[in-house]
Each structure stands twice: as C-alpha cells, then as structure tokens.
PDB file of C-alpha atoms in Angstrom:
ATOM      1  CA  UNK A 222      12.722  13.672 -33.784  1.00 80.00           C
ATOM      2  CA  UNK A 223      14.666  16.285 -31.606  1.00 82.00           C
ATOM      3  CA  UNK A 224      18.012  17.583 -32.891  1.00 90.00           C
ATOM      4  CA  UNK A 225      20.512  19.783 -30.874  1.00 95.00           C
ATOM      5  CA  UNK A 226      23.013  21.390 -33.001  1.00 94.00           C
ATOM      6  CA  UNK A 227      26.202  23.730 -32.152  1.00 96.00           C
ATOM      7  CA  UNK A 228      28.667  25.529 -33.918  1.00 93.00           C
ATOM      8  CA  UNK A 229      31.690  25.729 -34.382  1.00 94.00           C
ATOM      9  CA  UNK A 230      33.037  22.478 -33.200  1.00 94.00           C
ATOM     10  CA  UNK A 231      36.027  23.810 -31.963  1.00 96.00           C
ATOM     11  CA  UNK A 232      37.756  27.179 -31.561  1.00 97.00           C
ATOM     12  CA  UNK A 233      40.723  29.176 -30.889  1.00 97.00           C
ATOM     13  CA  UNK A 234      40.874  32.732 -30.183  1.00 97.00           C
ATOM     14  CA  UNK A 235      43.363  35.057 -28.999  1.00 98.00           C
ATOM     15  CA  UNK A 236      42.404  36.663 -25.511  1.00 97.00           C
ATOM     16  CA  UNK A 237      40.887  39.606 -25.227  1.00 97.00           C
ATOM     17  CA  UNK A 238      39.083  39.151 -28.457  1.00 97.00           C
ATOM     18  CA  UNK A 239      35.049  38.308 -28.535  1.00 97.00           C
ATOM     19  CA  UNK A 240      33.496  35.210 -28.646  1.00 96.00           C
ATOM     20  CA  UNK A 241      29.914  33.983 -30.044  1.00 97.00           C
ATOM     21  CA  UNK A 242      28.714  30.554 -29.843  1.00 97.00           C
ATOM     22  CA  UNK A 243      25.477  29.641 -30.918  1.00 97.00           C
ATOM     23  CA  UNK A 244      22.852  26.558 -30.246  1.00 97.00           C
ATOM     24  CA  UNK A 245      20.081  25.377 -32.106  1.00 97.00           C
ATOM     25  CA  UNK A 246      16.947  22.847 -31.411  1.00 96.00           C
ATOM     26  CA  UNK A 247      15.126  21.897 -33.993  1.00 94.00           C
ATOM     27  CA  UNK A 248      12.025  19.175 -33.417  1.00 91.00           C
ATOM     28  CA  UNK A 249      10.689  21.018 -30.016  1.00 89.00           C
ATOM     29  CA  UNK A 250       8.622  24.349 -29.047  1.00 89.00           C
ATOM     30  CA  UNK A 251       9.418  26.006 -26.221  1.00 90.00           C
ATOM     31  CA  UNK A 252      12.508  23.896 -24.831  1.00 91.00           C
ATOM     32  CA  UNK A 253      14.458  25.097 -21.691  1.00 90.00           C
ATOM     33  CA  UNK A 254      18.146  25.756 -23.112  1.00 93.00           C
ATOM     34  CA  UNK A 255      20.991  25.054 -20.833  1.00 93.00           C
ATOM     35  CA  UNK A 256      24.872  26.532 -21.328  1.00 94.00           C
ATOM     36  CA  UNK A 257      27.671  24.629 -19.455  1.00 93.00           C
ATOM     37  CA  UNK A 258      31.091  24.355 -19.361  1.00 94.00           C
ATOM     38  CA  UNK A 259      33.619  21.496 -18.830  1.00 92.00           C
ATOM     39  CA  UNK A 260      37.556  22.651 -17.957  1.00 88.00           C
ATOM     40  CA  UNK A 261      39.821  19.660 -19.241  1.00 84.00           C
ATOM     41  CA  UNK A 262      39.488  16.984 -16.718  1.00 80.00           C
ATOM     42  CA  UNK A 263      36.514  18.466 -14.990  1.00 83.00           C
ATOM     43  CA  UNK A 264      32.940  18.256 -14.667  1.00 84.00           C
ATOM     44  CA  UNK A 265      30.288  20.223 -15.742  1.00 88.00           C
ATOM     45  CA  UNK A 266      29.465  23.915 -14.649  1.00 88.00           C
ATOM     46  CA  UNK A 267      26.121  25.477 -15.271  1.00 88.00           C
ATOM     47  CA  UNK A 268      26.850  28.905 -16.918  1.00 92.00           C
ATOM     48  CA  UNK A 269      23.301  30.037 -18.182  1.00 92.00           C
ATOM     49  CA  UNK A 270      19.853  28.692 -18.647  1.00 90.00           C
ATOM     50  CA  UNK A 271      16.548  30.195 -20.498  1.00 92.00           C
ATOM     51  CA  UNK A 272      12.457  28.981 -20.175  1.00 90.00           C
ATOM     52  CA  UNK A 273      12.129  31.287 -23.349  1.00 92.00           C
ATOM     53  CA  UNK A 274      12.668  34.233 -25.399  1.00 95.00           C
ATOM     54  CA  UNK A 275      14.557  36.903 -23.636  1.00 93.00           C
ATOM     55  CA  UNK A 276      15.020  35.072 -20.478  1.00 93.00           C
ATOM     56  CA  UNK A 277      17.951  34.322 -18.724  1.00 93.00           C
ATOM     57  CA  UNK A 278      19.112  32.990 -15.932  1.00 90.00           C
ATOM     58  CA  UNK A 279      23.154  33.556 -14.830  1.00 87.00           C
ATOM     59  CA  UNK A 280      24.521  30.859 -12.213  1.00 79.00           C
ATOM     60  CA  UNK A 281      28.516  32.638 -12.551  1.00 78.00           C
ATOM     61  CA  UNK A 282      29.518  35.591 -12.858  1.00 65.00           C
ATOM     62  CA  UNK A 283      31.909  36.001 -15.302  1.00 79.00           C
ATOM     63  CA  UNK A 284      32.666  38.195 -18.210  1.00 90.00           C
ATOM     64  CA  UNK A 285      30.204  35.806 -20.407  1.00 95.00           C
ATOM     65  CA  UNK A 286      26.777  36.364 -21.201  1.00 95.00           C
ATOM     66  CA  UNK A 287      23.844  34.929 -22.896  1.00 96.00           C
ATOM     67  CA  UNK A 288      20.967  35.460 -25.083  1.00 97.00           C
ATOM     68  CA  UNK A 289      17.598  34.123 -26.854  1.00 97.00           C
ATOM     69  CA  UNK A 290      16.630  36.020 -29.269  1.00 96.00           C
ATOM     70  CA  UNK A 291      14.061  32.834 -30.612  1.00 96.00           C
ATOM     71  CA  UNK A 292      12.737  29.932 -29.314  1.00 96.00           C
ATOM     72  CA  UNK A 293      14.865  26.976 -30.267  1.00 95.00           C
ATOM     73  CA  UNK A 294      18.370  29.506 -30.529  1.00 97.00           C
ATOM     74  CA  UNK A 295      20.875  30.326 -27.587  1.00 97.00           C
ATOM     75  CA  UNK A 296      23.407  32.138 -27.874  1.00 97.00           C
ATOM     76  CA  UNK A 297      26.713  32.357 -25.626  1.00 97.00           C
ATOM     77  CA  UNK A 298      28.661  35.507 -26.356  1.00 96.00           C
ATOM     78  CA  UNK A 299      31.888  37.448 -24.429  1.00 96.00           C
ATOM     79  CA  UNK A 300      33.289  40.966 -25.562  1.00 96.00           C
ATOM     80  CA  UNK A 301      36.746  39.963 -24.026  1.00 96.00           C
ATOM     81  CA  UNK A 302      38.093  36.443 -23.719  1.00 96.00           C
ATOM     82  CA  UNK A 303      40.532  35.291 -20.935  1.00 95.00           C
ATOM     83  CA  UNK A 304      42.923  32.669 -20.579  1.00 95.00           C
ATOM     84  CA  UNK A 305      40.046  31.035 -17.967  1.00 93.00           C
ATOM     85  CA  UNK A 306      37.456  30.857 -20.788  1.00 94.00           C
ATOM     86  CA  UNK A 307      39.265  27.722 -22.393  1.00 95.00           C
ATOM     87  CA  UNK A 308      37.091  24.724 -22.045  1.00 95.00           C
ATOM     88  CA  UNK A 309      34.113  22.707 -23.175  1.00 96.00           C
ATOM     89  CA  UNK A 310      30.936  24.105 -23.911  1.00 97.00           C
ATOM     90  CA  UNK A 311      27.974  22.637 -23.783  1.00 96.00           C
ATOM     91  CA  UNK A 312      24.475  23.170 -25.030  1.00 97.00           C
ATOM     92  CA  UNK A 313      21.435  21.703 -23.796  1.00 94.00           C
ATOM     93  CA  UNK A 314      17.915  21.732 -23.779  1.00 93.00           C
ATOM     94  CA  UNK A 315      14.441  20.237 -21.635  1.00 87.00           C
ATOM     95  CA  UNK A 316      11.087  19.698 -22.433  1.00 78.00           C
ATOM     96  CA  UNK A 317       9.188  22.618 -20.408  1.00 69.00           C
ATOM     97  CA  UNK A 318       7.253  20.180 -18.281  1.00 66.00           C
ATOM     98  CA  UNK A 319       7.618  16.367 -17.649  1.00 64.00           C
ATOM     99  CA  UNK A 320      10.953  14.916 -15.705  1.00 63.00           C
ATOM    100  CA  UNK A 321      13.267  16.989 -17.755  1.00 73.00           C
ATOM    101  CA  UNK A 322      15.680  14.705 -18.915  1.00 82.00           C
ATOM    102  CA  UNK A 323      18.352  16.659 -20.645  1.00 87.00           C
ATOM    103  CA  UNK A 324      20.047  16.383 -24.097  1.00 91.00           C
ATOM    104  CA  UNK A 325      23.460  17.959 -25.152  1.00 94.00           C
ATOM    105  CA  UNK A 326      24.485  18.838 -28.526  1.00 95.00           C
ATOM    106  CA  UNK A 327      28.143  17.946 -29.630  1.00 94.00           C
ATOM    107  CA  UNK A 328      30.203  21.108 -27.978  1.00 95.00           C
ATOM    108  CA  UNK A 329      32.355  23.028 -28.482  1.00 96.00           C
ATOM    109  CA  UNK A 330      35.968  23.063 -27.803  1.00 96.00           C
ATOM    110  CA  UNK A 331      37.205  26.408 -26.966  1.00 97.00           C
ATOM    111  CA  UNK A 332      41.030  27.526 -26.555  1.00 97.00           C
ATOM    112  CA  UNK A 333      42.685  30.744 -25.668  1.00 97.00           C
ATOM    113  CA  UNK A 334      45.836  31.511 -26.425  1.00 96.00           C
TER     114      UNK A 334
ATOM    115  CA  UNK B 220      23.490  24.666  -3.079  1.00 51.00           C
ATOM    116  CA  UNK B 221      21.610  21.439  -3.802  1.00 52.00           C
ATOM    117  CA  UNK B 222      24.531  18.548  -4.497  1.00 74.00           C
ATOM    118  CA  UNK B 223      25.250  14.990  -5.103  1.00 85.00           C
ATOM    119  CA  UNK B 224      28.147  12.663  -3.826  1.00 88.00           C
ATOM    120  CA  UNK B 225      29.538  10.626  -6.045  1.00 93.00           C
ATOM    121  CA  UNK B 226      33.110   8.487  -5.457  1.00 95.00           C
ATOM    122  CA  UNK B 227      35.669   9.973  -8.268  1.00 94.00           C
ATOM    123  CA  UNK B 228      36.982   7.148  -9.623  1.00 96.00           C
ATOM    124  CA  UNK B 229      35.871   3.082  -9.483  1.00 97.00           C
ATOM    125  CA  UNK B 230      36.890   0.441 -11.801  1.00 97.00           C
ATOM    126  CA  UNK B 231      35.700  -2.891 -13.050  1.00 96.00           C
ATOM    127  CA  UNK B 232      36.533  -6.391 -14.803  1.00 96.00           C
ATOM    128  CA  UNK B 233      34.893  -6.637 -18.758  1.00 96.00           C
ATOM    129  CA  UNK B 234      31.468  -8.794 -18.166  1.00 96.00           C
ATOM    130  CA  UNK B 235      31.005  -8.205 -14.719  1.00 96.00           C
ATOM    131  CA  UNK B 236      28.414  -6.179 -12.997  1.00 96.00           C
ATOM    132  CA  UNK B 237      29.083  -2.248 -11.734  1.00 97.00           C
ATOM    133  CA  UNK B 238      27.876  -0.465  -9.291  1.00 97.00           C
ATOM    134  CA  UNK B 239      27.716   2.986  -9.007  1.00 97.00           C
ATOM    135  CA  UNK B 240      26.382   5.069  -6.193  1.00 96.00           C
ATOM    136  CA  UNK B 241      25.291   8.365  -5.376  1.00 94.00           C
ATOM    137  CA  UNK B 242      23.904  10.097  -2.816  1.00 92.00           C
ATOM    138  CA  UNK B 243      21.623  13.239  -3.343  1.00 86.00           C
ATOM    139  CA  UNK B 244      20.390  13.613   0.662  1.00 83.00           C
ATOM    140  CA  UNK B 245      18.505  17.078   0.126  1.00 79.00           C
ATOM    141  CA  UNK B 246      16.342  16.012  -2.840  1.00 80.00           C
ATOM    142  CA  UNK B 247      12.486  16.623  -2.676  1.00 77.00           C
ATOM    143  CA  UNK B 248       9.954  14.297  -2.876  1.00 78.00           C
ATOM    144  CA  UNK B 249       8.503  14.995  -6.202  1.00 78.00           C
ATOM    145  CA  UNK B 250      11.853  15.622  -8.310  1.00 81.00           C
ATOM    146  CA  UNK B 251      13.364  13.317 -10.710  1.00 84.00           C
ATOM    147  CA  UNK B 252      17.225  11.349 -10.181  1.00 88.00           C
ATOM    148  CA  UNK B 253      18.760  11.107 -13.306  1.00 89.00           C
ATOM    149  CA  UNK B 254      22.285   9.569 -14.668  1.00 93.00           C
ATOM    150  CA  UNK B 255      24.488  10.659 -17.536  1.00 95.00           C
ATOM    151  CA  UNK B 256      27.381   9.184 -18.873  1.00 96.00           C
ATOM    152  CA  UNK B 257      30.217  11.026 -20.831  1.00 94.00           C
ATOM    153  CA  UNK B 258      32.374  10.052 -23.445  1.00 92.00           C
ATOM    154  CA  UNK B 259      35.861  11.867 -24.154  1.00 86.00           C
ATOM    155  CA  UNK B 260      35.179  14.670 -26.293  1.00 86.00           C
ATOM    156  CA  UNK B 261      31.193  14.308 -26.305  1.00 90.00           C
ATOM    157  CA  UNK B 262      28.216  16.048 -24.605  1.00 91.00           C
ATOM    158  CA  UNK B 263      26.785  13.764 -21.675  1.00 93.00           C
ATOM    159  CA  UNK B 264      24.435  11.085 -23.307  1.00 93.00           C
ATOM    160  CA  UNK B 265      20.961  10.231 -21.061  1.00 92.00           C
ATOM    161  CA  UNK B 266      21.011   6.464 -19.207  1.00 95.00           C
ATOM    162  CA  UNK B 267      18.314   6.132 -17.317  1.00 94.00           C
ATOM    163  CA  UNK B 268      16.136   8.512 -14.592  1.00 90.00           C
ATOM    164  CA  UNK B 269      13.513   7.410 -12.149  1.00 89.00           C
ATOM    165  CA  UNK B 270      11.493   9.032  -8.779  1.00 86.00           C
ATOM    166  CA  UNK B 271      10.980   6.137  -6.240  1.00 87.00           C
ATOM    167  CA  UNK B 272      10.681   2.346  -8.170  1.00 85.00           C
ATOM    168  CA  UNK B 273      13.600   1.155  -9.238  1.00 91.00           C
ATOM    169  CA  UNK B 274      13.952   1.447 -13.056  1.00 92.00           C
ATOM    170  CA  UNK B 275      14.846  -0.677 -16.484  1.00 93.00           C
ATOM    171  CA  UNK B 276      15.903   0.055 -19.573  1.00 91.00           C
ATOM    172  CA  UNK B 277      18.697  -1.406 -22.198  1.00 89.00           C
ATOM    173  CA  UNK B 278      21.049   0.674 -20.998  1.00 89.00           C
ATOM    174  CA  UNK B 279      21.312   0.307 -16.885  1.00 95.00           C
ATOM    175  CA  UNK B 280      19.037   0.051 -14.146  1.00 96.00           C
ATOM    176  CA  UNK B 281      18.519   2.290 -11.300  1.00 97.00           C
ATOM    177  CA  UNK B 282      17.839   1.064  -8.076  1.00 96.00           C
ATOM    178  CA  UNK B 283      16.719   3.975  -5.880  1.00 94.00           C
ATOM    179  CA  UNK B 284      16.896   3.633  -1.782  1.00 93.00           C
ATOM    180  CA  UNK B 285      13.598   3.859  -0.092  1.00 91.00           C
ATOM    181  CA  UNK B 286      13.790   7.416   1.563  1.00 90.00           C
ATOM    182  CA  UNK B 287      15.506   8.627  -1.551  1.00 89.00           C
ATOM    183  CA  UNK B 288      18.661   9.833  -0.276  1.00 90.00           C
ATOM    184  CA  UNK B 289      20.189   7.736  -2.240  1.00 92.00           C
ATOM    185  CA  UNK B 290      20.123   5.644  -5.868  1.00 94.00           C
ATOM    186  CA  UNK B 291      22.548   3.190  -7.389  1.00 97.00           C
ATOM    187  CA  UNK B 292      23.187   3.181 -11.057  1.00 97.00           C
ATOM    188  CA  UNK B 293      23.766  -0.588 -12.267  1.00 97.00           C
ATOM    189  CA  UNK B 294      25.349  -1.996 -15.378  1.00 97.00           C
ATOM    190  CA  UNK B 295      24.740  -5.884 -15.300  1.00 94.00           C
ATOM    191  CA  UNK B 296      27.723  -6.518 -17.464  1.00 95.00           C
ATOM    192  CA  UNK B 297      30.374  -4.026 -18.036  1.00 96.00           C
ATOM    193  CA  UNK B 298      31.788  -3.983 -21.697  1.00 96.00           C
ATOM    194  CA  UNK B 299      34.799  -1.599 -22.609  1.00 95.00           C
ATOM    195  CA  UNK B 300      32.405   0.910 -24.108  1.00 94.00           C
ATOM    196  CA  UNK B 301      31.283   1.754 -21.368  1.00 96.00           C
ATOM    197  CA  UNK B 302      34.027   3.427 -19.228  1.00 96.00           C
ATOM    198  CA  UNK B 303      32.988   6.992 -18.990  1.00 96.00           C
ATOM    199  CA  UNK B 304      32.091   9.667 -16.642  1.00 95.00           C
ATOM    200  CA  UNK B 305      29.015   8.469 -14.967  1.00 97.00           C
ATOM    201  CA  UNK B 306      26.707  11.438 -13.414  1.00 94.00           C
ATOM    202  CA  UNK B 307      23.680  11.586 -11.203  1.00 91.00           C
ATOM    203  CA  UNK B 308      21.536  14.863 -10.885  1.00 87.00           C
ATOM    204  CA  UNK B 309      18.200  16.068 -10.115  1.00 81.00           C
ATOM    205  CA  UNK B 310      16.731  19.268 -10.339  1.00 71.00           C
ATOM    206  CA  UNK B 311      16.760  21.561  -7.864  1.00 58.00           C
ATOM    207  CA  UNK B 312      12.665  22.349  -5.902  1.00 51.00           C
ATOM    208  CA  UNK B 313      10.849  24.999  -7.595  1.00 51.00           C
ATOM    209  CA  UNK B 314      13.782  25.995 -10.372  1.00 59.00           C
ATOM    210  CA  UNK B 315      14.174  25.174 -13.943  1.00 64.00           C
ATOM    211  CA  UNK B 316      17.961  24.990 -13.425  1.00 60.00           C
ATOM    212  CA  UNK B 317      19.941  21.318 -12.978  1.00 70.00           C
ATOM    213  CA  UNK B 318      23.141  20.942 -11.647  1.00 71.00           C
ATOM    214  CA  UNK B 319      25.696  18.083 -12.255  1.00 78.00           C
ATOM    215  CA  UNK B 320      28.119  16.664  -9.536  1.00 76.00           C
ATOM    216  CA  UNK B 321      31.519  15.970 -10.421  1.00 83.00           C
ATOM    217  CA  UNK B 322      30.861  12.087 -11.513  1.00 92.00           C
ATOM    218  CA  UNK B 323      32.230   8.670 -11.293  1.00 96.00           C
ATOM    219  CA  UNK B 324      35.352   7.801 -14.385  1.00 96.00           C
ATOM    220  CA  UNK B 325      34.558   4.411 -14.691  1.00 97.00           C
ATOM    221  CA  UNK B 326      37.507   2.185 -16.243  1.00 97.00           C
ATOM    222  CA  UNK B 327      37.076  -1.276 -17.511  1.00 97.00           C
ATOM    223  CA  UNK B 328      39.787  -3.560 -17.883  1.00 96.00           C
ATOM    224  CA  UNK B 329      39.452  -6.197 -20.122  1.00 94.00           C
TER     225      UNK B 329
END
C-alpha cells in the first residue's frame, strides 16, 4: 500500500533563517507531488506541484521554492523565512493517470518568530 | 481561475442527514468532482469523487446535478466525528494542478 510521509512534524524558526521540508511516497512510481499551505483558520493554497524529476510547477510567487531531485521525494525549501511563511504545509501526491484522487501526508506545522 | 462555491459554515443535529453543496459551474465534461474532509491538525482525508452518476461508498454519497454545475455531498447520519472542513474540487482542463475552495466547517451538535 501507498504511504506519504513528511518531516518534521512541526517547526519553529526564526525569520530570515532557511527552511527545508521534505516529502516522501513510498508504494507508487511516478506520482504527481503536490505542496500546499493552510494559514490558521484558512483553506488550502496550492504552492508547487511536480509530474516528475526536475519538474516544477509554481502557482505563487513567493520567496519559496521547490524541488525533485527523485521520483517519490519533494522537497520545499526558502533561503529567508518571513513572518508570512507561518502555516500548514501540506504534501500530496496523484496517480499520473486515472481520476486523481489526492492523498496528504500528516504536515507540517511551521512558525516564525 | 477555475473555482468552486461552497457556503462557509452549516451545522447539523447528531443522527440526522447533511447536506452539503457546491457548485463548480466552469468544470469540463470529462474531469472528476471530488470531496475532502479535514480534521484539526490533519492533512485532508479522501470521501468520495464521481463524474456524472451519483456515487456510494461507506463514507458519503455524492449526488451530482445533471449538467454538472453542481454536486451535493451527503452524510445520511451525521455523528460527532464528523464535523470537519468539507471540500469539493476538480481538476482544472488540460493541467495536472488541483485547486481547493475554501470549504464547508461542518459542526454537529449532539
């Protein structure tokens, strides 16, 4: 079976320092991978999305960014946090074909201070 | 920006039947409408998706409205465990990128 795993669980980092968040599948080839993010009391935001290695797609621009470097691991990374990074993140991933119903991993809960 | 409409907030007796709409007018013919639901402090959890027959599972149905404009989650009896954030989606025509709208908080009383 299919198992979506992120780390850490939660965080809290001073701004202006970096950030790296990372998301694992394990139990699929070749998933889509999905970031999002969820402010307190909010719903959810697409940041990023990959159909494989190396590709990414940005919905926001913002001073996050994203990477694959293998098939079943995404990555969410910042050089500089701000205040406005605080939130929810979210990991997902999709079968590359079908009706892509979604599945999240746990999150992570990230503050800055 | 393809969207959904969904009413913020409804609420519900324990045992009885819920509701929930959503409309999605710009959807495409061939994409799937899913729901999500949302527990505090959890990634969204899958509930039920379906294209144009109206759908079962142990979870919900989904009743979906003939030109497809609009779908209807349904829980037949509401318990207390399941007041969440309820969320419909679909993906967007000819893009591997899905967007959530901002959801339904159910609450049930008991």
């Amino acid at each position: 079976s299919q198992t979506i795993h992120q780390w850490p669980a939660t965080l809290v980092q001073p701004v202006g320092s970096p950030l790296s968040l990372e998301c694992t599948v394990e139990g699929t080839s070749n998933p889509n991978l999905y970031w999002y993010r969820q402010a307190a009391g909010r719903g959810l935001q697409l940041l990023f999305y990959s159909v494989g290695i190396g590709q990414i797609s940005s919905e926001v621009p913002q001073n996050l960014s994203a990477s694959r470097p293998q098939d079943r691991q995404f990555i969410l990374s910042s050089k500089k946090l701000l205040l406005s990074d605080s939130g929810f993140y979210l990991c997902a991933w999709t079968g590359a074909v079908g009706w892509y119903t979604q599945y999240f991993g746990p999150g992570t809960r990230l503050t800055v201070l | 920006d393809a969207k959904t409409t969904q009413p913020n907030s409804m609420e519900s007796n324990e045992e009885e039947p819920v509701h929930l709409p959503c409309n999605h007018s710009t959807i495409s013919g061939t994409d799937y409408i899913h729901w999500y639901r949302q527990l505090p402090s959890q990634g969204p959890e899958y509930v039920i998706h379906g294209l144009t027959s109206n759908v079962n599972n142990r979870m919900a149905s989904l009743a979906i409205a003939e030109d497809r404009k609009s779908s209807t989650l349904i829980l037949h009896r509401a318990t207390l465990r399941d007041a969440a954030v309820y969320y419909c989606m679909w993906r967007q025509p000819n893009n591997n990128d899905m967007r959530f709208g901002a959801g339904t908080r159910l609450t049930v009383k008991p």
